[in-house]
Coordinates of C-alpha atoms and ligand atoms in Angstrom, one line a residue:
M1 CA 43.2 4.7 -127.2
K2 CA 44.8 7.9 -126.1
F3 CA 41.5 8.9 -124.7
T4 CA 41.0 5.8 -122.6
K5 CA 44.5 6.3 -121.1
L6 CA 43.7 9.9 -120.3
L7 CA 40.5 8.8 -118.7
A8 CA 42.3 6.2 -116.6
L9 CA 44.9 8.8 -115.5
L10 CA 42.1 11.1 -114.6
L11 CA 40.4 8.4 -112.6
V12 CA 43.7 7.8 -110.7
V13 CA 44.0 11.4 -110.0
V14 CA 40.5 11.7 -108.7
M15 CA 40.9 8.6 -106.5
C16 CA 44.1 10.1 -105.0
F17 CA 42.3 13.3 -104.2
G18 CA 39.5 11.3 -102.7
M19 CA 42.0 9.5 -100.5
F20 CA 43.7 12.7 -99.4
A21 CA 40.4 14.2 -98.7
A22 CA 39.4 11.2 -96.6
C23 CA 42.7 11.4 -94.7
G24 CA 42.2 15.1 -94.2
S25 CA 38.8 14.8 -92.7
K26 CA 39.9 11.9 -90.5
D27 CA 42.6 14.2 -89.0
E28 CA 40.1 16.9 -88.4
D29 CA 37.9 14.5 -86.5
Q30 CA 40.8 13.4 -84.5
N31 CA 41.6 17.0 -83.6
K32 CA 38.0 17.6 -82.6
D33 CA 38.1 14.5 -80.4
D34 CA 41.1 15.8 -78.5
T35 CA 39.1 18.6 -77.0
K36 CA 36.5 17.0 -74.8
V37 CA 33.0 18.4 -75.1
I38 CA 31.1 19.5 -72.0
K39 CA 27.3 19.8 -72.4
M40 CA 25.2 22.4 -70.7
G41 CA 21.4 22.0 -70.5
T42 CA 19.5 25.2 -70.6
N43 CA 16.3 26.9 -71.6
A44 CA 17.3 29.7 -74.0
A45 CA 14.2 31.8 -73.5
F46 CA 15.4 33.7 -70.5
P47 CA 17.1 37.0 -71.5
P48 CA 19.7 38.2 -70.5
Y49 CA 20.9 34.9 -69.0
E50 CA 20.3 32.7 -72.0
Y51 CA 18.5 33.5 -75.3
K52 CA 19.1 33.1 -79.0
E53 CA 20.3 35.7 -81.5
G54 CA 19.4 33.9 -84.7
E55 CA 20.9 30.4 -84.3
K56 CA 23.4 31.6 -81.7
F57 CA 23.1 31.1 -78.0
V58 CA 24.0 34.3 -76.1
G59 CA 23.7 35.7 -72.6
I60 CA 25.3 35.8 -69.1
D61 CA 25.1 32.0 -68.5
V62 CA 26.4 31.2 -72.0
E63 CA 29.4 33.4 -71.5
I64 CA 30.2 32.2 -68.0
A65 CA 29.8 28.6 -69.1
N66 CA 32.2 29.2 -72.0
A67 CA 34.7 30.7 -69.6
I68 CA 34.3 27.6 -67.3
A69 CA 34.7 25.2 -70.2
E70 CA 37.8 27.1 -71.3
K71 CA 39.3 26.7 -67.8
L72 CA 38.5 23.0 -67.9
G73 CA 40.2 22.8 -71.3
M74 CA 36.9 21.6 -72.8
K75 CA 34.5 22.7 -75.6
L76 CA 31.1 23.9 -74.5
E77 CA 28.0 22.5 -76.2
I78 CA 24.6 23.9 -75.4
V79 CA 21.5 21.7 -75.4
D80 CA 18.3 23.8 -75.4
M81 CA 15.3 22.2 -73.6
E82 CA 12.2 23.0 -71.5
F83 CA 13.2 24.5 -68.2
D84 CA 11.5 21.8 -66.2
S85 CA 13.5 19.0 -68.1
I86 CA 16.9 20.3 -67.1
I87 CA 17.3 18.6 -63.8
T88 CA 16.2 15.2 -65.3
A89 CA 18.6 15.7 -68.2
V90 CA 21.5 16.4 -65.7
N91 CA 20.6 13.2 -63.7
Q92 CA 20.2 11.1 -66.8
G93 CA 23.6 12.2 -68.1
E94 CA 22.2 13.8 -71.2
V95 CA 24.0 16.9 -70.2
D96 CA 26.9 17.4 -67.8
F97 CA 25.4 20.4 -66.0
G98 CA 22.4 22.6 -66.0
M99 CA 22.7 26.4 -66.1
A100 CA 19.6 28.4 -66.7
G101 CA 19.3 31.2 -64.2
M102 CA 18.5 28.3 -61.9
T103 CA 17.6 29.1 -58.3
V104 CA 19.0 27.0 -55.5
T105 CA 16.0 25.5 -53.6
D106 CA 15.8 22.9 -50.9
K107 CA 13.7 20.7 -53.1
R108 CA 16.1 20.8 -56.0
L109 CA 19.0 20.1 -53.6
L110 CA 17.4 16.7 -53.0
E111 CA 17.8 15.9 -56.7
V112 CA 21.1 17.6 -57.7
N113 CA 24.1 19.4 -56.3
F114 CA 24.5 23.1 -56.9
T115 CA 27.8 24.9 -57.3
S116 CA 28.5 28.1 -55.4
S117 CA 26.2 30.9 -56.5
Y118 CA 27.3 33.2 -59.3
A119 CA 24.4 35.6 -59.4
T120 CA 21.4 36.8 -57.5
G121 CA 17.8 36.7 -58.8
V122 CA 14.7 38.4 -57.7
Q123 CA 11.2 37.2 -58.4
V124 CA 9.1 40.2 -59.4
V125 CA 5.5 40.8 -60.4
I126 CA 4.6 42.2 -63.8
V127 CA 1.1 43.8 -64.3
K128 CA -0.5 46.0 -66.9
E129 CA -0.2 49.7 -66.4
G130 CA -3.1 51.0 -64.2
S131 CA -3.7 47.5 -62.7
D132 CA -5.3 47.4 -59.2
V133 CA -2.5 45.0 -58.2
K134 CA 0.0 47.3 -56.5
T135 CA 1.9 44.9 -54.3
P136 CA 2.2 41.1 -54.2
D137 CA -0.4 41.1 -51.4
D138 CA -3.0 42.3 -54.0
L139 CA -2.5 39.0 -56.0
T140 CA -4.9 37.1 -53.8
G141 CA -7.7 35.8 -56.0
K142 CA -6.1 37.1 -59.2
K143 CA -5.0 35.0 -62.1
I144 CA -1.2 34.6 -62.2
G145 CA 0.9 33.5 -65.2
V146 CA 4.3 31.8 -64.7
Q147 CA 6.9 29.7 -66.5
L148 CA 6.3 26.0 -65.8
G149 CA 8.5 24.6 -63.1
T150 CA 10.2 27.8 -62.1
T151 CA 10.4 29.1 -58.6
G152 CA 7.8 31.8 -59.6
D153 CA 5.5 28.9 -60.4
I154 CA 6.2 27.1 -57.1
Y155 CA 5.8 30.1 -54.9
A156 CA 2.7 31.4 -56.7
C157 CA 1.0 28.0 -56.2
D158 CA 2.0 27.9 -52.5
D159 CA 0.9 31.5 -51.8
Y160 CA -2.1 32.0 -54.0
G161 CA -3.4 28.5 -54.8
K162 CA -2.7 26.3 -57.8
E163 CA -6.1 27.0 -59.2
N164 CA -5.1 30.7 -59.7
V165 CA -1.9 29.9 -61.5
T166 CA -1.5 29.2 -65.2
Q167 CA 1.8 27.7 -66.3
Y168 CA 3.3 28.5 -69.7
G169 CA 6.2 26.8 -71.4
K170 CA 8.1 30.1 -71.8
G171 CA 8.1 33.4 -69.8
A172 CA 7.4 35.2 -73.1
D173 CA 4.1 33.2 -73.5
A174 CA 3.0 34.3 -70.0
I175 CA 3.6 37.9 -71.1
I176 CA 1.4 37.4 -74.2
A177 CA -1.3 36.1 -71.9
L178 CA -0.9 39.1 -69.6
K179 CA -1.3 41.5 -72.6
G180 CA -4.3 39.5 -73.8
G181 CA -6.0 39.7 -70.4
D182 CA -5.8 35.9 -69.8
V183 CA -3.9 36.5 -66.6
D184 CA -3.7 39.6 -64.3
A185 CA 0.0 39.3 -63.4
V186 CA 3.1 37.4 -64.3
I187 CA 5.7 36.3 -61.6
I188 CA 9.1 35.9 -63.1
D189 CA 12.8 36.7 -62.4
N190 CA 13.6 40.5 -62.5
E191 CA 16.1 40.6 -65.4
P192 CA 13.9 38.7 -67.9
A193 CA 11.0 40.8 -66.5
K194 CA 12.9 44.0 -67.5
A195 CA 13.7 42.6 -70.9
F196 CA 10.0 41.6 -71.5
V197 CA 8.7 44.9 -70.2
A198 CA 11.1 46.8 -72.4
E199 CA 9.9 44.9 -75.5
N200 CA 6.2 45.3 -74.7
Q201 CA 4.3 48.5 -74.2
G202 CA 1.9 49.0 -71.3
L203 CA 3.5 46.7 -68.8
V204 CA 5.1 47.6 -65.4
I205 CA 7.1 45.8 -62.8
L206 CA 5.9 46.2 -59.2
D207 CA 8.3 47.9 -56.9
T208 CA 7.9 45.3 -54.1
E209 CA 10.1 42.3 -54.7
Y210 CA 8.4 39.0 -54.3
A211 CA 11.4 36.8 -53.4
V212 CA 15.2 37.0 -53.5
E213 CA 17.2 34.0 -54.6
D214 CA 20.6 32.6 -55.6
Y215 CA 21.4 31.3 -59.1
A216 CA 23.8 28.3 -59.3
I217 CA 24.8 25.5 -61.7
A218 CA 23.2 22.1 -61.2
V219 CA 25.4 19.0 -61.3
K220 CA 24.5 15.3 -60.9
K221 CA 25.0 14.3 -57.3
S222 CA 27.4 11.5 -58.1
N223 CA 29.6 13.8 -60.2
T224 CA 31.4 15.5 -57.4
E225 CA 34.6 15.7 -59.5
L226 CA 32.9 18.0 -62.0
L227 CA 31.2 20.0 -59.2
D228 CA 34.6 20.7 -57.6
K229 CA 36.1 21.6 -61.0
I230 CA 33.3 24.0 -61.8
N231 CA 33.6 25.6 -58.3
D232 CA 37.3 26.1 -58.7
A233 CA 36.7 27.7 -62.1
L234 CA 34.0 29.9 -60.7
E235 CA 36.3 31.0 -57.9
D236 CA 39.0 32.0 -60.4
L237 CA 36.5 33.7 -62.6
T238 CA 35.1 35.7 -59.7
T239 CA 38.6 36.7 -58.4
D240 CA 39.8 37.9 -61.8
G241 CA 36.6 39.9 -62.4
T242 CA 35.4 37.8 -65.4
I243 CA 32.0 37.1 -63.9
D244 CA 31.4 40.8 -62.9
R245 CA 32.5 41.8 -66.4
I246 CA 30.1 39.4 -68.1
I247 CA 27.2 40.4 -65.9
A248 CA 27.9 44.1 -66.4
K249 CA 27.9 43.5 -70.2
F250 CA 24.3 42.3 -70.1
I251 CA 22.9 44.2 -67.1
K252 CA 23.5 47.9 -67.2
A253 CA 23.7 49.5 -63.8
E254 CA 20.6 51.7 -63.2
Ligands
LIG301 N1 15.1 31.3 -61.4 C1 13.9 30.6 -61.7 C2 14.1 29.2 -61.3 O1 15.1 28.7 -61.1 C3 13.6 30.7 -63.2 C4 14.6 30.2 -64.1 C5 14.1 30.1 -65.5 N2 15.2 29.9 -66.4 C6 15.1 29.7 -67.7 N3 16.2 29.6 -68.5 N4 14.0 29.7 -68.3 O2 13.1 28.4 -61.2

């Protein structure tokens, strides 16, 4: 008899805890809901702009995006995807903006709006040490590796013919192809180029720059409200030196 009473009491206690726990988690959810989430579409295979350290997203774009989200009073969520899916994801509302060391081009401007530019990019050519390719002009008739859908891809196809260009999902895969002799050169943005060359022996970046371009954030054309908000945030972050500080943290002056 005593035992059953004890059991009943225990049951009541357990149920109470359960209820409290439920209440607790409900409150937590509510708190989470209060800070609105803003989603960034990126391709985290592009050091030092966006890459992964373990499970964590890091890099210049990640830090600038976090600073923007903070200014907007929102919480940043990063959605990692193929580079050439970002603009579609922005336009379909899967993400609120695209930020991926993305170059402003006339063609992309037909599809999305770009914020003001927050960084400069340079397309460079990586070859193996001792290669007979000494300047971009020597690329005629050579096999060129690029990351699919990037400006490197677009320019290389225009200048050297689509049949000479091999598109890889990631810049790092183009580098593997270069090392393995599948391609003679890789065209890619200068900062990732430096990171890849530093990690891989026997590769060099040509001195002659291939193209100079502006990086900006892509926003759906109809969402001018967000475009304006991000531009205001970028202006503040430029004026107070945050952007320079973030860039200097990842790109050491030569
Ligand atoms: N700047 C080049 C472009 O816009 C390459 C960017 C690639 N970015 C990336 N996260 N994979 O086409």
